[in-house]
mmCIF file of C-alpha atoms in Angstrom:
data_model
loop_
_atom_site.group_PDB
_atom_site.id
_atom_site.type_symbol
_atom_site.label_atom_id
_atom_site.label_comp_id
_atom_site.label_asym_id
_atom_site.label_seq_id
_atom_site.Cartn_x
_atom_site.Cartn_y
_atom_site.Cartn_z
ATOM 1 C CA MET A 1032 200.808 128.456 87.343
ATOM 2 C CA LYS A 1033 198.805 125.221 87.466
ATOM 3 C CA MET A 1034 197.398 124.089 84.122
ATOM 4 C CA LYS A 1035 193.597 123.888 84.307
ATOM 5 C CA LYS A 1036 192.159 120.511 83.312
ATOM 6 C CA ILE A 1037 188.792 120.405 81.515
ATOM 7 C CA VAL A 1038 187.011 117.213 80.477
ATOM 8 C CA ILE A 1039 183.998 117.253 78.158
ATOM 9 C CA VAL A 1040 181.957 114.044 78.115
ATOM 10 C CA GLY A 1041 180.089 113.483 74.848
ATOM 11 C CA GLY A 1042 181.063 114.368 71.299
ATOM 12 C CA GLY A 1043 177.646 115.329 69.950
ATOM 13 C CA ALA A 1044 176.397 118.791 68.967
ATOM 14 C CA ALA A 1045 176.543 120.259 72.497
ATOM 15 C CA GLY A 1046 179.843 118.621 73.447
ATOM 16 C CA LEU A 1047 181.593 119.607 70.225
ATOM 17 C CA LYS A 1048 180.375 123.211 70.533
ATOM 18 C CA ALA A 1049 181.467 123.351 74.182
ATOM 19 C CA ALA A 1050 184.879 121.975 73.204
ATOM 20 C CA CYS A 1051 185.291 124.489 70.354
ATOM 21 C CA THR A 1052 184.338 127.369 72.657
ATOM 22 C CA ALA A 1053 186.570 126.296 75.561
ATOM 23 C CA GLY A 1054 189.415 125.548 73.159
ATOM 24 C CA TYR A 1055 189.170 128.969 71.564
ATOM 25 C CA ARG A 1056 189.162 130.651 74.983
ATOM 26 C CA TYR A 1057 192.335 128.802 75.946
ATOM 27 C CA ARG A 1058 193.987 128.844 72.523
ATOM 28 C CA ASN A 1059 197.080 130.559 73.985
ATOM 29 C CA GLY A 1060 197.486 127.904 76.677
ATOM 30 C CA GLY A 1061 196.433 127.672 80.297
ATOM 31 C CA ALA A 1062 194.271 124.573 80.016
ATOM 32 C CA GLU A 1063 194.382 120.930 78.988
ATOM 33 C CA ILE A 1064 191.061 120.039 77.359
ATOM 34 C CA THR A 1065 189.951 116.461 76.705
ATOM 35 C CA LEU A 1066 186.814 115.441 74.820
ATOM 36 C CA VAL A 1067 185.691 111.905 75.683
ATOM 37 C CA GLU A 1068 183.485 110.177 73.097
ATOM 38 C CA LYS A 1069 182.433 106.530 73.305
ATOM 39 C CA ASN A 1070 181.805 106.119 69.584
ATOM 40 C CA GLU A 1071 184.658 105.691 67.118
ATOM 41 C CA LYS A 1072 183.638 109.026 65.594
ATOM 42 C CA CYS A 1073 182.027 112.163 67.001
ATOM 43 C CA GLY A 1074 178.632 113.478 65.909
ATOM 44 C CA ARG A 1075 176.854 110.185 65.152
ATOM 45 C CA LYS A 1076 173.420 111.652 65.898
ATOM 46 C CA LEU A 1077 174.239 114.895 64.090
ATOM 47 C CA MET A 1078 174.903 112.808 60.980
ATOM 48 C CA ILE A 1079 171.269 111.652 60.828
ATOM 49 C CA THR A 1080 169.504 114.903 61.768
ATOM 50 C CA GLY A 1081 167.344 116.530 59.119
ATOM 51 C CA LYS A 1082 167.280 113.233 57.177
ATOM 52 C CA GLY A 1083 171.041 113.407 56.820
ATOM 53 C CA ARG A 1084 171.013 117.063 55.764
ATOM 54 C CA CYS A 1085 171.389 118.547 59.287
ATOM 55 C CA ASN A 1086 168.964 121.344 60.115
ATOM 56 C CA VAL A 1087 171.578 123.298 62.126
ATOM 57 C CA THR A 1088 169.314 126.069 63.433
ATOM 58 C CA ASN A 1089 166.320 128.257 62.657
ATOM 59 C CA HIS A 1090 166.942 131.734 61.258
ATOM 60 C CA CYS A 1091 164.788 133.633 63.752
ATOM 61 C CA ASP A 1092 164.977 136.243 66.515
ATOM 62 C CA LEU A 1093 165.077 135.596 70.265
ATOM 63 C CA ASP A 1094 161.308 136.008 70.742
ATOM 64 C CA THR A 1095 160.538 133.430 68.037
ATOM 65 C CA LEU A 1096 163.161 131.105 69.460
ATOM 66 C CA MET A 1097 161.585 131.321 72.919
ATOM 67 C CA ALA A 1098 158.096 130.785 71.461
ATOM 68 C CA ASN A 1099 159.270 127.474 69.973
ATOM 69 C CA MET A 1100 160.461 126.020 73.265
ATOM 70 C CA THR A 1101 158.061 123.409 74.609
ATOM 71 C CA ARG A 1102 159.682 122.769 77.982
ATOM 72 C CA ASN A 1103 161.420 125.141 80.425
ATOM 73 C CA GLY A 1104 162.014 127.818 77.819
ATOM 74 C CA LYS A 1105 162.608 130.576 80.405
ATOM 75 C CA PHE A 1106 165.644 128.686 81.705
ATOM 76 C CA LEU A 1107 167.262 129.010 78.255
ATOM 77 C CA TYR A 1108 166.853 132.786 77.942
ATOM 78 C CA SER A 1109 170.394 133.583 79.143
ATOM 79 C CA ALA A 1110 172.018 130.892 77.005
ATOM 80 C CA PHE A 1111 170.105 132.025 73.906
ATOM 81 C CA SER A 1112 170.935 135.682 74.580
ATOM 82 C CA GLY A 1113 174.622 134.720 74.633
ATOM 83 C CA PHE A 1114 174.502 132.645 71.458
ATOM 84 C CA LEU A 1115 171.653 133.250 69.003
ATOM 85 C CA PRO A 1116 170.786 131.457 65.742
ATOM 86 C CA GLN A 1117 172.650 134.202 63.840
ATOM 87 C CA ASP A 1118 175.739 133.369 65.911
ATOM 88 C CA THR A 1119 175.356 129.688 65.004
ATOM 89 C CA MET A 1120 175.217 130.601 61.322
ATOM 90 C CA THR A 1121 178.228 132.930 61.576
ATOM 91 C CA PHE A 1122 180.138 130.235 63.466
ATOM 92 C CA PHE A 1123 179.639 127.552 60.822
ATOM 93 C CA GLU A 1124 180.301 129.903 57.941
ATOM 94 C CA SER A 1125 183.561 130.918 59.686
ATOM 95 C CA LEU A 1126 184.458 127.214 59.676
ATOM 96 C CA GLY A 1127 183.986 127.147 55.896
ATOM 97 C CA VAL A 1128 180.460 125.672 55.744
ATOM 98 C CA PRO A 1129 178.147 127.812 53.558
ATOM 99 C CA LEU A 1130 174.526 127.718 54.724
ATOM 100 C CA LYS A 1131 171.102 128.259 53.163
ATOM 101 C CA ILE A 1132 167.670 129.112 54.555
ATOM 102 C CA GLU A 1133 164.662 127.031 53.524
ATOM 103 C CA ARG A 1134 160.919 126.891 54.250
ATOM 104 C CA GLY A 1135 160.071 127.722 57.836
ATOM 105 C CA ASN A 1136 163.434 129.502 58.219
ATOM 106 C CA ARG A 1137 165.178 126.155 58.618
ATOM 107 C CA VAL A 1138 168.921 126.452 58.065
ATOM 108 C CA PHE A 1139 170.913 123.731 56.253
ATOM 109 C CA PRO A 1140 174.412 123.438 54.781
ATOM 110 C CA VAL A 1141 174.339 124.352 51.073
ATOM 111 C CA SER A 1142 175.763 120.886 50.346
ATOM 112 C CA ASP A 1143 172.797 119.181 52.090
ATOM 113 C CA LYS A 1144 175.391 117.003 53.868
ATOM 114 C CA ALA A 1145 175.328 116.645 57.653
ATOM 115 C CA SER A 1146 178.876 115.297 57.377
ATOM 116 C CA ASP A 1147 180.067 118.812 56.453
ATOM 117 C CA ILE A 1148 178.780 120.131 59.797
ATOM 118 C CA VAL A 1149 180.340 117.276 61.789
ATOM 119 C CA ASP A 1150 183.666 117.478 59.912
ATOM 120 C CA ALA A 1151 183.859 121.247 60.485
ATOM 121 C CA LEU A 1152 183.247 120.845 64.243
ATOM 122 C CA VAL A 1153 185.809 118.053 64.616
ATOM 123 C CA LYS A 1154 188.357 120.020 62.585
ATOM 124 C CA ALA A 1155 187.788 123.072 64.828
ATOM 125 C CA VAL A 1156 188.236 120.928 67.954
ATOM 126 C CA LYS A 1157 191.530 119.536 66.671
ATOM 127 C CA ALA A 1158 192.713 122.986 65.564
ATOM 128 C CA ASN A 1159 192.406 124.131 69.194
ATOM 129 C CA GLN A 1160 194.713 121.329 70.421
ATOM 130 C CA ILE A 1161 191.899 119.508 72.196
ATOM 131 C CA ARG A 1162 192.594 115.848 72.930
ATOM 132 C CA LEU A 1163 189.976 113.525 71.446
ATOM 133 C CA LEU A 1164 189.763 110.400 73.580
ATOM 134 C CA HIS A 1165 187.809 107.314 72.515
ATOM 135 C CA GLY A 1166 186.338 105.918 75.730
ATOM 136 C CA THR A 1167 183.202 105.592 77.857
ATOM 137 C CA ALA A 1168 182.764 107.749 80.942
ATOM 138 C CA ALA A 1169 181.393 105.761 83.885
ATOM 139 C CA HIS A 1170 181.421 108.169 86.837
ATOM 140 C CA ILE A 1171 182.103 111.797 87.692
ATOM 141 C CA LEU A 1172 184.626 111.928 90.543
ATOM 142 C CA THR A 1173 184.142 114.500 93.283
ATOM 143 C CA ASP A 1174 185.633 115.531 96.605
ATOM 144 C CA ASN A 1175 183.958 117.832 99.125
ATOM 145 C CA GLY A 1176 181.270 118.869 96.639
ATOM 146 C CA SER A 1177 183.722 119.724 93.832
ATOM 147 C CA VAL A 1178 184.636 117.880 90.641
ATOM 148 C CA THR A 1179 188.008 116.101 90.676
ATOM 149 C CA GLY A 1180 187.812 113.994 87.525
ATOM 150 C CA VAL A 1181 186.102 111.442 85.311
ATOM 151 C CA GLN A 1182 186.425 107.690 85.691
ATOM 152 C CA LEU A 1183 186.230 105.692 82.466
ATOM 153 C CA SER A 1184 184.673 102.248 82.120
ATOM 154 C CA ASN A 1185 188.156 100.707 81.677
ATOM 155 C CA GLY A 1186 189.126 101.958 85.141
ATOM 156 C CA GLU A 1187 191.262 104.851 83.939
ATOM 157 C CA SER A 1188 190.719 108.194 85.682
ATOM 158 C CA LEU A 1189 191.059 111.598 84.047
ATOM 159 C CA PRO A 1190 191.796 114.386 86.559
ATOM 160 C CA ALA A 1191 189.625 117.469 85.988
ATOM 161 C CA ASP A 1192 188.895 120.849 87.537
ATOM 162 C CA CYS A 1193 185.798 121.171 85.359
ATOM 163 C CA VAL A 1194 183.605 118.587 83.651
ATOM 164 C CA ILE A 1195 180.996 119.376 80.994
ATOM 165 C CA LEU A 1196 178.438 116.574 80.751
ATOM 166 C CA ALA A 1197 176.953 116.528 77.234
ATOM 167 C CA THR A 1198 175.992 112.902 76.712
ATOM 168 C CA GLY A 1199 172.632 113.469 74.996
ATOM 169 C CA GLY A 1200 169.279 111.881 75.796
ATOM 170 C CA LYS A 1201 167.907 108.372 75.312
ATOM 171 C CA SER A 1202 166.609 108.720 71.756
ATOM 172 C CA TYR A 1203 168.470 106.988 68.919
ATOM 173 C CA PRO A 1204 170.557 104.779 71.278
ATOM 174 C CA LEU A 1205 172.479 103.329 68.329
ATOM 175 C CA THR A 1206 174.156 106.740 68.012
ATOM 176 C CA GLY A 1207 175.420 106.477 71.582
ATOM 177 C CA SER A 1208 172.565 108.278 73.388
ATOM 178 C CA THR A 1209 171.947 105.601 76.008
ATOM 179 C CA GLY A 1210 171.218 107.754 79.050
ATOM 180 C CA ASP A 1211 174.647 107.463 80.739
ATOM 181 C CA GLY A 1212 174.652 111.146 81.669
ATOM 182 C CA TYR A 1213 171.393 110.858 83.618
ATOM 183 C CA ARG A 1214 172.862 108.071 85.748
ATOM 184 C CA MET A 1215 176.138 109.926 86.371
ATOM 185 C CA ALA A 1216 174.288 113.109 87.392
ATOM 186 C CA ALA A 1217 171.864 111.183 89.615
ATOM 187 C CA GLU A 1218 174.820 109.564 91.411
ATOM 188 C CA LEU A 1219 175.856 113.075 92.455
ATOM 189 C CA GLY A 1220 172.415 113.948 93.815
ATOM 190 C CA HIS A 1221 170.883 115.601 90.748
ATOM 191 C CA THR A 1222 167.172 115.148 90.043
ATOM 192 C CA VAL A 1223 166.315 113.512 86.728
ATOM 193 C CA THR A 1224 162.737 114.328 85.687
ATOM 194 C CA PRO A 1225 160.729 111.553 83.950
ATOM 195 C CA LEU A 1226 162.207 110.715 80.549
ATOM 196 C CA LEU A 1227 159.654 110.628 77.736
ATOM 197 C CA PRO A 1228 159.897 110.554 73.964
ATOM 198 C CA SER A 1229 159.287 113.875 72.201
ATOM 199 C CA LEU A 1230 159.132 114.678 68.506
ATOM 200 C CA VAL A 1231 158.101 111.066 68.101
ATOM 201 C CA PRO A 1232 155.708 109.061 65.890
ATOM 202 C CA LEU A 1233 152.312 108.201 67.379
ATOM 203 C CA THR A 1234 150.551 104.862 67.577
ATOM 204 C CA ALA A 1235 146.829 104.700 66.793
ATOM 205 C CA HIS A 1236 143.930 102.348 67.452
ATOM 206 C CA GLU A 1237 142.662 102.346 63.875
ATOM 207 C CA GLY A 1238 143.679 99.251 61.916
ATOM 208 C CA PHE A 1239 143.593 101.035 58.562
ATOM 209 C CA CYS A 1240 146.938 102.725 59.397
ATOM 210 C CA SER A 1241 148.809 99.525 58.530
ATOM 211 C CA ARG A 1242 147.001 99.408 55.154
ATOM 212 C CA LEU A 1243 148.172 102.972 54.477
ATOM 213 C CA ALA A 1244 151.750 102.483 55.748
ATOM 214 C CA GLY A 1245 154.148 104.574 53.690
ATOM 215 C CA LEU A 1246 151.466 106.925 52.343
ATOM 216 C CA SER A 1247 152.635 110.527 52.641
ATOM 217 C CA LEU A 1248 150.094 113.362 52.813
ATOM 218 C CA LYS A 1249 151.032 116.928 51.875
ATOM 219 C CA ASN A 1250 149.151 120.149 52.590
ATOM 220 C CA VAL A 1251 146.837 118.592 55.147
ATOM 221 C CA THR A 1252 145.853 120.047 58.509
ATOM 222 C CA LEU A 1253 146.447 117.957 61.623
ATOM 223 C CA SER A 1254 144.544 118.846 64.794
ATOM 224 C CA VAL A 1255 145.111 117.063 68.107
ATOM 225 C CA PHE A 1256 142.497 117.135 70.864
ATOM 226 C CA GLU A 1257 143.129 116.265 74.503
ATOM 227 C CA GLU A 1258 140.290 114.566 76.363
ATOM 228 C CA GLY A 1259 138.252 117.181 78.246
ATOM 229 C CA LYS A 1260 139.418 120.135 76.155
ATOM 230 C CA PRO A 1261 137.104 121.527 73.447
ATOM 231 C CA LYS A 1262 139.853 123.316 71.519
ATOM 232 C CA PRO A 1263 142.777 121.536 69.826
ATOM 233 C CA ILE A 1264 146.072 121.586 71.722
ATOM 234 C CA PHE A 1265 147.809 121.488 68.325
ATOM 235 C CA LYS A 1266 146.687 122.518 64.843
ATOM 236 C CA GLU A 1267 148.972 122.987 61.864
ATOM 237 C CA LEU A 1268 149.162 122.643 58.073
ATOM 238 C CA GLY A 1269 151.942 120.525 56.616
ATOM 239 C CA GLU A 1270 153.116 117.009 55.847
ATOM 240 C CA MET A 1271 152.611 113.679 57.578
ATOM 241 C CA LEU A 1272 152.625 109.982 56.778
ATOM 242 C CA PHE A 1273 151.063 106.724 57.888
ATOM 243 C CA THR A 1274 153.082 103.929 59.494
ATOM 244 C CA HIS A 1275 152.255 100.301 60.259
ATOM 245 C CA THR A 1276 151.263 101.301 63.785
ATOM 246 C CA GLY A 1277 150.012 104.876 63.396
ATOM 247 C CA ILE A 1278 151.265 108.193 62.034
ATOM 248 C CA SER A 1279 154.555 110.064 61.690
ATOM 249 C CA GLY A 1280 156.133 112.891 59.697
ATOM 250 C CA PRO A 1281 156.840 116.570 60.499
ATOM 251 C CA LEU A 1282 153.285 117.477 61.626
ATOM 252 C CA VAL A 1283 153.036 114.453 63.906
ATOM 253 C CA LEU A 1284 156.463 114.963 65.471
ATOM 254 C CA SER A 1285 155.562 118.567 66.305
ATOM 255 C CA ALA A 1286 152.160 117.512 67.687
ATOM 256 C CA SER A 1287 153.752 114.909 69.967
ATOM 257 C CA ALA A 1288 155.610 117.658 71.865
ATOM 258 C CA HIS A 1289 152.207 118.939 73.121
ATOM 259 C CA MET A 1290 150.949 115.585 74.344
ATOM 260 C CA ARG A 1291 152.320 115.777 77.888
ATOM 261 C CA LYS A 1292 149.691 113.623 79.579
ATOM 262 C CA MET A 1293 149.912 110.489 77.452
ATOM 263 C CA GLY A 1294 148.654 107.596 79.520
ATOM 264 C CA GLN A 1295 146.670 109.890 81.845
ATOM 265 C CA LYS A 1296 144.482 111.563 79.205
ATOM 266 C CA GLY A 1297 143.102 110.372 75.880
ATOM 267 C CA TYR A 1298 144.141 112.056 72.614
ATOM 268 C CA THR A 1299 142.428 112.198 69.231
ATOM 269 C CA ALA A 1300 144.091 113.234 65.974
ATOM 270 C CA VAL A 1301 141.886 114.728 63.258
ATOM 271 C CA ILE A 1302 143.167 115.104 59.691
ATOM 272 C CA ASP A 1303 141.604 117.570 57.262
ATOM 273 C CA LEU A 1304 142.519 116.101 53.883
ATOM 274 C CA LYS A 1305 141.222 119.186 52.032
ATOM 275 C CA PRO A 1306 141.976 122.213 54.251
ATOM 276 C CA ALA A 1307 141.905 124.654 51.319
ATOM 277 C CA LEU A 1308 138.221 123.888 50.664
ATOM 278 C CA THR A 1309 135.166 124.622 52.807
ATOM 279 C CA GLU A 1310 132.588 121.853 53.085
ATOM 280 C CA GLU A 1311 130.443 123.656 50.509
ATOM 281 C CA GLN A 1312 133.363 124.043 48.085
ATOM 282 C CA LEU A 1313 134.302 120.412 48.557
ATOM 283 C CA ASP A 1314 130.723 119.374 47.812
ATOM 284 C CA HIS A 1315 130.836 121.355 44.541
ATOM 285 C CA ARG A 1316 134.120 119.669 43.684
ATOM 286 C CA ILE A 1317 132.710 116.211 44.384
ATOM 287 C CA LEU A 1318 129.600 116.944 42.284
ATOM 288 C CA ARG A 1319 131.809 118.073 39.405
ATOM 289 C CA ASP A 1320 133.819 114.852 39.577
ATOM 290 C CA PHE A 1321 130.633 112.821 39.825
ATOM 291 C CA THR A 1322 129.222 114.542 36.714
ATOM 292 C CA GLU A 1323 132.341 113.515 34.799
ATOM 293 C CA ASN A 1324 131.987 109.928 36.052
ATOM 294 C CA LYS A 1325 128.197 109.565 36.274
ATOM 295 C CA ASN A 1326 128.070 105.978 35.010
ATOM 296 C CA ARG A 1327 131.024 104.731 37.038
ATOM 297 C CA ASP A 1328 131.104 102.975 40.393
ATOM 298 C CA PHE A 1329 131.591 105.274 43.368
ATOM 299 C CA ALA A 1330 134.960 103.584 44.164
ATOM 300 C CA ASN A 1331 136.304 104.640 40.758
ATOM 301 C CA ALA A 1332 135.191 108.261 40.917
ATOM 302 C CA LEU A 1333 137.512 109.633 43.607
ATOM 303 C CA ASP A 1334 140.864 109.348 41.806
ATOM 304 C CA LYS A 1335 141.289 113.107 41.407
ATOM 305 C CA LEU A 1336 140.383 113.817 45.018
ATOM 306 C CA LEU A 1337 142.363 111.257 47.010
ATOM 307 C CA PRO A 1338 145.513 109.125 46.833
ATOM 308 C CA LYS A 1339 144.693 105.682 45.457
ATOM 309 C CA SER A 1340 145.448 103.736 48.663
ATOM 310 C CA LEU A 1341 143.293 106.115 50.736
ATOM 311 C CA ILE A 1342 140.134 105.712 48.622
ATOM 312 C CA PRO A 1343 138.952 102.328 50.003
ATOM 313 C CA VAL A 1344 139.589 103.524 53.568
ATOM 314 C CA VAL A 1345 137.551 106.710 53.086
ATOM 315 C CA ILE A 1346 134.740 104.777 51.381
ATOM 316 C CA SER A 1347 134.645 102.267 54.239
ATOM 317 C CA LEU A 1348 134.533 105.043 56.867
ATOM 318 C CA ALA A 1349 131.752 106.787 54.934
ATOM 319 C CA GLN A 1350 129.850 103.465 54.893
ATOM 320 C CA ILE A 1351 128.914 103.779 51.235
ATOM 321 C CA ASP A 1352 128.787 100.694 49.000
ATOM 322 C CA PRO A 1353 131.807 101.101 46.672
ATOM 323 C CA HIS A 1354 129.821 99.643 43.769
ATOM 324 C CA THR A 1355 127.056 102.251 43.984
ATOM 325 C CA LYS A 1356 126.851 104.283 40.769
ATOM 326 C CA VAL A 1357 127.807 107.902 41.404
ATOM 327 C CA ASN A 1358 124.509 109.171 40.004
ATOM 328 C CA GLN A 1359 122.789 107.255 42.802
ATOM 329 C CA ILE A 1360 124.805 108.808 45.677
ATOM 330 C CA SER A 1361 122.442 110.853 47.836
ATOM 331 C CA ARG A 1362 123.077 114.294 49.311
ATOM 332 C CA GLU A 1363 123.260 112.735 52.788
ATOM 333 C CA GLN A 1364 125.879 110.279 51.617
ATOM 334 C CA ARG A 1365 127.908 113.151 50.135
ATOM 335 C CA LYS A 1366 127.700 114.954 53.490
ATOM 336 C CA THR A 1367 129.056 111.844 55.225
ATOM 337 C CA LEU A 1368 131.857 111.564 52.657
ATOM 338 C CA ILE A 1369 132.782 115.225 53.176
ATOM 339 C CA LYS A 1370 132.840 114.760 56.952
ATOM 340 C CA VAL A 1371 135.260 111.846 56.619
ATOM 341 C CA MET A 1372 137.531 113.840 54.290
ATOM 342 C CA LYS A 1373 137.491 116.914 56.512
ATOM 343 C CA GLU A 1374 137.668 114.990 59.801
ATOM 344 C CA LEU A 1375 139.591 111.755 59.291
ATOM 345 C CA THR A 1376 139.834 110.718 62.941
ATOM 346 C CA LEU A 1377 142.423 108.594 64.731
ATOM 347 C CA HIS A 1378 142.377 107.572 68.381
ATOM 348 C CA ILE A 1379 145.953 107.844 69.660
ATOM 349 C CA THR A 1380 147.088 104.963 71.855
ATOM 350 C CA GLY A 1381 150.594 106.173 72.701
ATOM 351 C CA PHE A 1382 154.031 107.252 71.603
ATOM 352 C CA ALA A 1383 156.298 105.077 69.525
ATOM 353 C CA PRO A 1384 159.253 103.780 71.631
ATOM 354 C CA ILE A 1385 161.703 106.408 72.938
ATOM 355 C CA GLU A 1386 164.322 104.813 70.663
ATOM 356 C CA GLU A 1387 162.373 106.231 67.693
ATOM 357 C CA ALA A 1388 162.091 109.742 69.171
ATOM 358 C CA VAL A 1389 164.041 112.650 67.702
ATOM 359 C CA ILE A 1390 164.668 113.970 71.227
ATOM 360 C CA THR A 1391 164.136 113.031 74.865
ATOM 361 C CA SER A 1392 161.773 115.134 76.938
ATOM 362 C CA GLY A 1393 162.842 115.340 80.566
ATOM 363 C CA GLY A 1394 166.317 115.243 82.068
ATOM 364 C CA ILE A 1395 168.442 117.075 84.638
ATOM 365 C CA ALA A 1396 166.107 119.403 86.573
ATOM 366 C CA VAL A 1397 166.726 123.022 85.506
ATOM 367 C CA LYS A 1398 166.270 124.293 89.078
ATOM 368 C CA GLU A 1399 169.603 122.585 89.868
ATOM 369 C CA ILE A 1400 171.530 124.346 87.057
ATOM 370 C CA ARG A 1401 172.661 127.982 86.842
ATOM 371 C CA PRO A 1402 171.037 129.293 83.628
ATOM 372 C CA ALA A 1403 173.791 131.779 82.716
ATOM 373 C CA THR A 1404 176.703 129.350 83.060
ATOM 374 C CA MET A 1405 175.146 125.845 82.889
ATOM 375 C CA GLU A 1406 177.037 124.981 86.097
ATOM 376 C CA SER A 1407 175.506 122.605 88.630
ATOM 377 C CA LYS A 1408 174.184 124.249 91.784
ATOM 378 C CA LEU A 1409 175.059 121.051 93.666
ATOM 379 C CA ILE A 1410 178.579 120.207 92.470
ATOM 380 C CA GLN A 1411 181.204 122.871 91.845
ATOM 381 C CA GLY A 1412 182.932 122.500 88.492
ATOM 382 C CA LEU A 1413 180.201 120.315 86.932
ATOM 383 C CA TYR A 1414 178.430 121.740 83.877
ATOM 384 C CA PHE A 1415 175.655 120.470 81.620
ATOM 385 C CA ALA A 1416 174.891 121.049 77.924
ATOM 386 C CA GLY A 1417 172.370 119.863 75.359
ATOM 387 C CA GLU A 1418 169.612 117.281 75.457
ATOM 388 C CA LEU A 1419 170.664 115.970 78.865
ATOM 389 C CA ILE A 1420 168.959 119.022 80.424
ATOM 390 C CA ASP A 1421 165.172 119.044 80.962
ATOM 391 C CA VAL A 1422 164.471 121.314 77.979
ATOM 392 C CA ASP A 1423 163.120 120.677 74.496
ATOM 393 C CA ALA A 1424 161.557 122.401 71.516
ATOM 394 C CA TYR A 1425 159.657 121.933 68.294
ATOM 395 C CA THR A 1426 161.223 120.480 65.191
ATOM 396 C CA GLY A 1427 162.814 122.952 62.764
ATOM 397 C CA GLY A 1428 166.379 123.468 64.028
ATOM 398 C CA PHE A 1429 165.370 124.647 67.500
ATOM 399 C CA ASN A 1430 166.712 121.637 69.405
ATOM 400 C CA LEU A 1431 170.130 121.912 67.789
ATOM 401 C CA GLN A 1432 170.136 125.606 68.703
ATOM 402 C CA ILE A 1433 169.593 124.527 72.326
ATOM 403 C CA ALA A 1434 172.643 122.268 71.996
ATOM 404 C CA PHE A 1435 174.823 125.011 70.503
ATOM 405 C CA SER A 1436 173.688 127.752 72.920
ATOM 406 C CA THR A 1437 174.083 125.629 76.063
ATOM 407 C CA GLY A 1438 177.358 124.225 74.733
ATOM 408 C CA PHE A 1439 178.608 127.770 74.173
ATOM 409 C CA ALA A 1440 177.507 128.850 77.682
ATOM 410 C CA ALA A 1441 179.237 125.871 79.333
ATOM 411 C CA GLY A 1442 182.345 126.187 77.153
ATOM 412 C CA THR A 1443 182.603 129.895 77.967
ATOM 413 C CA SER A 1444 182.034 129.350 81.695
ATOM 414 C CA VAL A 1445 184.766 126.743 82.212
#
């Protein structure tokens, strides 16, 4: 009986999961499995996810999982049904990595070390006698519409009956995600939809952002409005921060996933610095602070309300002389101040570069992939997994779940 040859290209989350799954299926022999990774070590991008803590999944049900997909969620239904967040958790705990659930049902290793997740995956791959090959895939070889192998950049060819392409997107290129998979798939006739940054910082017109760079805001509400739409396309309470060119942080990354028409439509971000207070309650609070500081300059009376670096910006936007004594501030001026604090407005000029994005939006067109198996509809024996596919989701462990579920589907199918 001929030994089946399987080559997996890419040693990130999706590729490692696909390798583990295929290896387990063939643990009693019957297949030679090779995982090709161009970096010296697998899981470079996994190592930096969740600020180095690795948010492996989100502890939620299938409906919630689907609700958090921002692109082509229906395509993922079969893959998710076959490998749910609970399965991801069970899998890692079976590999000896205890997990914990945090705010927003985000799941992390108890150790808070992404390296524990990567080490467990690599150990599982090796335990299943999978060959780890350090090299760069250049082309997928085919004959008569079927996969025959993978050609490496050094000219070497690896014969294969099945190839799983799991090379990641174009975000964080220093981790190896340089878009090779898109090119290899396109060479075989696959459609690659436009590649855009998603879960990415935003650039803004307002110059005061650079003055506030590094300032983190907690418990604020961020609303994003698309030109021509009266209701916000995104509104959420959480954390964000200012950068030299605009805004970033969890709220901003999530908001960016909704901004699909950047460049065609204008976007405005509105920050409510005091979402827990109505305008009337905020006015009472300001009056109370003013009473305590009645002989002080206006600029020195907002310390309890705002972060120090934000005070001069808010005062400037409210167009109130900072040296005005607080007992001379009129009711109209207070109303203006409240409006600025409840509606701090930024005019968004674009996304930060795709290199700064958490994920890439766009990729191999889902209409050319079988959703239950992740096999190409164009090339027999070619499979896809992970960020390479035209799917993405909100931040919170959902994108890694895509990687694990599609990796499991492809690894099972081969």
